[in-house]
Coordinates of C-alpha atoms in Angstrom, one line a residue:
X1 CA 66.1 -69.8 39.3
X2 CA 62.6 -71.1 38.2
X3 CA 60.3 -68.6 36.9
X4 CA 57.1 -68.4 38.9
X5 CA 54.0 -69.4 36.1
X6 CA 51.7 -67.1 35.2
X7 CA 48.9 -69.4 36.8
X8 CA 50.9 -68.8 40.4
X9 CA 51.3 -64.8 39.8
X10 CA 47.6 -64.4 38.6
X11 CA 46.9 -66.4 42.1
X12 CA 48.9 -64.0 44.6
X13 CA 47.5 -61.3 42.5
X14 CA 43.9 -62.2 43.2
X15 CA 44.7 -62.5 46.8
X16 CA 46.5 -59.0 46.9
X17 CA 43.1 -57.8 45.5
X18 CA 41.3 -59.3 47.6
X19 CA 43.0 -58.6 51.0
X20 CA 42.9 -54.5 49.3
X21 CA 39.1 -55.2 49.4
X22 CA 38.5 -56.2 52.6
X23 CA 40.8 -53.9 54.3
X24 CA 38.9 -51.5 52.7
X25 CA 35.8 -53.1 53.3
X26 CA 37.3 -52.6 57.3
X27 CA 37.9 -49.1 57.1
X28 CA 34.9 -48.3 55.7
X29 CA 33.1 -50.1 58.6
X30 CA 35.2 -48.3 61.3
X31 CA 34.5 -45.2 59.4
X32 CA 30.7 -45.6 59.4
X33 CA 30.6 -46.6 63.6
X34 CA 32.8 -43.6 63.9
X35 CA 30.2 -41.0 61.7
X36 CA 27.1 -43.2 63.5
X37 CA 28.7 -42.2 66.9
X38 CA 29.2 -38.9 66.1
X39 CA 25.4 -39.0 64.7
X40 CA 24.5 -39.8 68.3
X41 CA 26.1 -37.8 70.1
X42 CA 24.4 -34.7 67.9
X43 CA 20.9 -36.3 68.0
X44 CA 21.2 -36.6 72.0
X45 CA 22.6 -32.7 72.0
X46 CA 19.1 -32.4 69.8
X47 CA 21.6 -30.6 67.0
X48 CA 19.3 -32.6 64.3
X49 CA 20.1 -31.7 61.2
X50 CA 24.2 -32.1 62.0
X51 CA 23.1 -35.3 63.4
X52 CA 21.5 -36.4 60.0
X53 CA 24.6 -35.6 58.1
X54 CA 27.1 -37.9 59.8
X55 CA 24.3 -40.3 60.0
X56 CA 23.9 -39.9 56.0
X57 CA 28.1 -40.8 56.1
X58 CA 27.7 -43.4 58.3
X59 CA 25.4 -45.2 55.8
X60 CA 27.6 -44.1 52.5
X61 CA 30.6 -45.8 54.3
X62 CA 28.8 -49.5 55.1
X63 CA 25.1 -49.4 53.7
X64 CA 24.6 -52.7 55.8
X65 CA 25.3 -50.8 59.2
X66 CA 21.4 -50.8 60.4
X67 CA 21.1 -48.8 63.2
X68 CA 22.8 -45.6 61.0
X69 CA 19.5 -46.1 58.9
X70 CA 16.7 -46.1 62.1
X71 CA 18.8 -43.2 63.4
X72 CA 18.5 -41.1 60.4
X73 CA 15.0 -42.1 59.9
X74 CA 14.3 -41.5 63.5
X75 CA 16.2 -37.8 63.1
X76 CA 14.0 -36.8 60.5
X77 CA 10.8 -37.6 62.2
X78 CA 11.1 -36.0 65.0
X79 CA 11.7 -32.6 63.0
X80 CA 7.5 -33.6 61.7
X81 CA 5.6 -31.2 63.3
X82 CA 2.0 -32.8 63.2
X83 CA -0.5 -30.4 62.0
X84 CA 1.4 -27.9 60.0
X85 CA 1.0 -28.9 56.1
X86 CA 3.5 -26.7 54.9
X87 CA 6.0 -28.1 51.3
X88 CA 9.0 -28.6 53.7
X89 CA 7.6 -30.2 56.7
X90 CA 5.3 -32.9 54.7
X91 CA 8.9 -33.7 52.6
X92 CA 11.0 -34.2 56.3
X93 CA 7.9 -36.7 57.6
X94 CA 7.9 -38.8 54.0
X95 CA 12.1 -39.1 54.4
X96 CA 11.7 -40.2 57.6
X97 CA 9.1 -42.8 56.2
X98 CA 11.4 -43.4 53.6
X99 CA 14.4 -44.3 55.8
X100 CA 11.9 -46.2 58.0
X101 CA 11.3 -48.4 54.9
X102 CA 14.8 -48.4 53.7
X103 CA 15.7 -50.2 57.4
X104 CA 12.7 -52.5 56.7
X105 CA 14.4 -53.6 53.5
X106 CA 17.2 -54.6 55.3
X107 CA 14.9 -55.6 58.2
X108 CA 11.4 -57.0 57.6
X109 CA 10.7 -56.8 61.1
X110 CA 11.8 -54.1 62.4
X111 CA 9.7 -52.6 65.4
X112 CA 10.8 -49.7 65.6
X113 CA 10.6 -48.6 62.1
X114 CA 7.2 -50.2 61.6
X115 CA 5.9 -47.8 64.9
X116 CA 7.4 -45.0 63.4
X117 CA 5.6 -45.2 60.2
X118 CA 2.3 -45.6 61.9
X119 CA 3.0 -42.5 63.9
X120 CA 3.9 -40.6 61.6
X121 CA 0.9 -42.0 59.1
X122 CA -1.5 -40.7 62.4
X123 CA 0.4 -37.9 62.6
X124 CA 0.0 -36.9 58.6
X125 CA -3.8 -38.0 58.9
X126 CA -3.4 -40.8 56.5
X127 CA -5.1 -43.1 59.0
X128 CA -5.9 -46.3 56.9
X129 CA -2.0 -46.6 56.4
X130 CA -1.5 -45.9 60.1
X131 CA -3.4 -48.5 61.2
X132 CA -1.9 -51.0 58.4
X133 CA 1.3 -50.9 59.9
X134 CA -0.1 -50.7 63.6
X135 CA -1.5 -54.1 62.2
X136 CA 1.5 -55.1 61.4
X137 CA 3.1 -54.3 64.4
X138 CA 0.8 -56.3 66.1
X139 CA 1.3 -59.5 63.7
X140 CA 5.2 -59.2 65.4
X141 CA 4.6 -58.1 68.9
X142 CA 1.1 -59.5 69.7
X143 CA 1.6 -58.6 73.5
X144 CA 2.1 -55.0 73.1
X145 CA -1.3 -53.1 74.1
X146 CA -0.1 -49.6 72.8
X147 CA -0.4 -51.0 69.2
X148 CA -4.0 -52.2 70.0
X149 CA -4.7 -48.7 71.4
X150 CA -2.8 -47.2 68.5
X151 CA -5.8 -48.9 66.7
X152 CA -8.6 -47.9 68.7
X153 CA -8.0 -44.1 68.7
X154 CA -7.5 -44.5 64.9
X155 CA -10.6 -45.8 65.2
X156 CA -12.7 -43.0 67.3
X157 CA -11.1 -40.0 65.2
X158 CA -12.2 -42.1 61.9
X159 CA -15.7 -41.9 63.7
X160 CA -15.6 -38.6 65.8
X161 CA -14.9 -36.4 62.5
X162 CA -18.1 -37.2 60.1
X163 CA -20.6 -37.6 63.2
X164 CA -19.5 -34.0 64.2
X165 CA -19.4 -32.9 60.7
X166 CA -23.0 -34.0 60.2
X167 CA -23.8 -32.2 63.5
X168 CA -22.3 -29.0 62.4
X169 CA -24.1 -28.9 59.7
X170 CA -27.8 -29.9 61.3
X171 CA -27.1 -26.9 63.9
X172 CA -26.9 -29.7 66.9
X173 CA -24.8 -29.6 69.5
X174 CA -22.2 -32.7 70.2
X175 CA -24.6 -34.6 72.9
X176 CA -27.9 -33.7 70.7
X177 CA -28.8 -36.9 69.7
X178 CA -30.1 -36.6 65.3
X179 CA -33.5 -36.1 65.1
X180 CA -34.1 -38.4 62.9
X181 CA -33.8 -42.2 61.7
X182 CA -32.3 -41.3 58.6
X183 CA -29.3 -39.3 60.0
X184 CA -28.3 -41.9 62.2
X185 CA -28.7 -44.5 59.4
X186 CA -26.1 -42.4 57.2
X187 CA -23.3 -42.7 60.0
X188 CA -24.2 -46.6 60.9
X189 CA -23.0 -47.7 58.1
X190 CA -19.9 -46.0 58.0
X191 CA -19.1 -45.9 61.8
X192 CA -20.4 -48.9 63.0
X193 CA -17.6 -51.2 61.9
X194 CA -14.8 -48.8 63.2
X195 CA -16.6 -48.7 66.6
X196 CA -16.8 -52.4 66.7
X197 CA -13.3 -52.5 65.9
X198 CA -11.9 -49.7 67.6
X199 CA -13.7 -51.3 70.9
X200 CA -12.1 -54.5 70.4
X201 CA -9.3 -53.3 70.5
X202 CA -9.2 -51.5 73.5
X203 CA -11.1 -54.0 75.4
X204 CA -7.5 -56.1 74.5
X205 CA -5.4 -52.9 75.2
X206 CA -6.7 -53.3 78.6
X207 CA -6.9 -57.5 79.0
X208 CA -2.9 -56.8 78.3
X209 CA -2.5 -53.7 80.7
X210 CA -5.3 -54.0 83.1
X211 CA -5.0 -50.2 84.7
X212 CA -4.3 -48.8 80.8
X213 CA -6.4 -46.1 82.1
X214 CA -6.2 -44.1 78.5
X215 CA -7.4 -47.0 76.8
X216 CA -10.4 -46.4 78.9
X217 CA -11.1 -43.4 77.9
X218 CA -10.8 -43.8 74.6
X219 CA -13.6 -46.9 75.2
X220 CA -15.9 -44.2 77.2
X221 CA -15.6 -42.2 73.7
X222 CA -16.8 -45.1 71.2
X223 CA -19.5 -45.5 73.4
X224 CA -21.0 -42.5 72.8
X225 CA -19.7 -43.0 69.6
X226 CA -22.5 -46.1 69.4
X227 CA -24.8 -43.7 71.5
X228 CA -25.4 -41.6 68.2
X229 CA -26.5 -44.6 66.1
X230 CA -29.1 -46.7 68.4
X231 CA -32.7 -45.5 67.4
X232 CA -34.4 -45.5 71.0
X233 CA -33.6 -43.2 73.9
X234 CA -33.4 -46.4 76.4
X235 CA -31.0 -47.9 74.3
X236 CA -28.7 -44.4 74.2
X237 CA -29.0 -43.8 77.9
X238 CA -27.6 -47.2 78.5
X239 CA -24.6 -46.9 76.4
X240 CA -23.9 -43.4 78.1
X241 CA -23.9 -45.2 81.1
X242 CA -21.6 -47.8 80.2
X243 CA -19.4 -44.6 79.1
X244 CA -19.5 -42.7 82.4
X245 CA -18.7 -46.2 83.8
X246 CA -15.2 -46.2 82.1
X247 CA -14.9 -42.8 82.7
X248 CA -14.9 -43.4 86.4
X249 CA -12.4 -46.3 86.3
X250 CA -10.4 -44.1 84.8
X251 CA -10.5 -41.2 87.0
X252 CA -10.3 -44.6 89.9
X253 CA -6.8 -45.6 87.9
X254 CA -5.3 -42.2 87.7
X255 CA -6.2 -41.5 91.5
X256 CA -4.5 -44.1 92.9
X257 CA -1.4 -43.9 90.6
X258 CA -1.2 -40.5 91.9
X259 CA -1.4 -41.3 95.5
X260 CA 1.0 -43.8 94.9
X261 CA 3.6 -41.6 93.3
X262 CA 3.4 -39.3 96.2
X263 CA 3.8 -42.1 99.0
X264 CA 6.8 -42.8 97.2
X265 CA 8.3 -39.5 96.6
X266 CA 6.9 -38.8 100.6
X267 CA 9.2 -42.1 101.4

């Protein structure tokens, strides 16, 4: 009997190894769809935090397994509560931007992590990064008009605070228009880009959604926004005007969507 060389035994050996290895590598993926089903059925039952667990499995078995990663981001966020700037609720909203970014390692273009971030950037008042990545999202999905709206009310609330600050502090009330030039000159420079901005914006929000009756409102608000900065009272009643003017096609959009809800629900 021949003896088998040591070339042919180191051969089988290598492929024992590496049939081990992807057996492995199989069980671990089965493992991971198993923990990321488990995951979903938690998150849908709202049970978040046993939901994050299996998801945090699901990505220890197969790191490449995407959708584990959005869902765990995705579980985190919505356990943000805007507004509340407690230790623990500002650490859940920055892991859930965390595992937002982690999927956009894996996935440059991801939509849904790249939205998420923004909200929760709007959501934590950091509103330059919120409306980086609503840029962003825009550069992918350039049809979408909630990312250009995204934009424009980043846009007023950028405006909105300091005007109403500076009002506060003059003793005015919010449609007193300042005094004086020099008031108005301190927000113009400031404000008057973001109101440019913000209205352009909008103005596509609605080209791509032509009844996008909250993009309208928000367009009635930066112009009287601009209101605040002209120096003439002609020019100020005219913008108001143009305001009140969205306004109405608002309340003409919201109307008829109404009506027709009911003739359907009546039918």
């Amino acid at each position: 009997m021949k003896m088998k060389s040591k070339t042919t035994i180191g051969w089988v050996g290598l492929v024992f190894a590496v049939c081990l290895m992807l057996t492995a590598s199989g069980c671990n993926q089965l493992k991971a769809r198993d923990q990321l089903n488990k995951g979903v059925s938690q998150y849908r039952a709202r049970h978040y935090q046993v939901a994050i667990e299996h998801f945090k499995r699901a990505v220890e078995f197969d790191p490449e397994l995407v959708n584990a990663r959005l869902y765990l981001a995705t579980a985190y966020s919505v356990q943000y509560v805007p507004g509340i700037d407690t230790e623990g609720n500002l650490q859940v909203g920055e892991l859930a931007i965390q595992e937002f970014e982690n999927v956009l390692a894996k996935d440059p273009n991801n939509l849904d992590s790249i939205t998420g971030i923004a909200q929760l950037y709007f959501n934590m008042k950091r509103m330059d990064e919120a409306r980086e990545f609503r840029r962003r999202q825009i550069s992918i999905d350039p049809t979408n008009p909630e990312a250009y709206y995204a934009i424009g009310v980043i846009d007023w609330t950028l405006t909105y605070q300091p005007r109403m600050a500076l009002k506060v502090r003059l003793g005015l009330r919010a449609d007193q228009p300042f005094p004086r030039k020099e008031f108005r000159e301190e927000l113009t420079e400031r404000n008057l880009p973001l109101i440019e901005e913000g209205m352009e914006n909008l103005n596509k929000a609605i080209e791509l959604r032509p009844d996008y009756d909250d993009a309208m409102a928000y367009l009635n608000l930066l112009y009287r926004e601009s209101a605040d900065l002209v120096d003439t009272e002609e020019e100020r009643e005219e913008l108001l005007v143009t305001a009140d003017n969205w306004i109405e096609k608002t309340l003409e959009i919201k109307k008829a969507r109404a009506e027709a809800e009911e003739a359907q629900a009546g039918g």
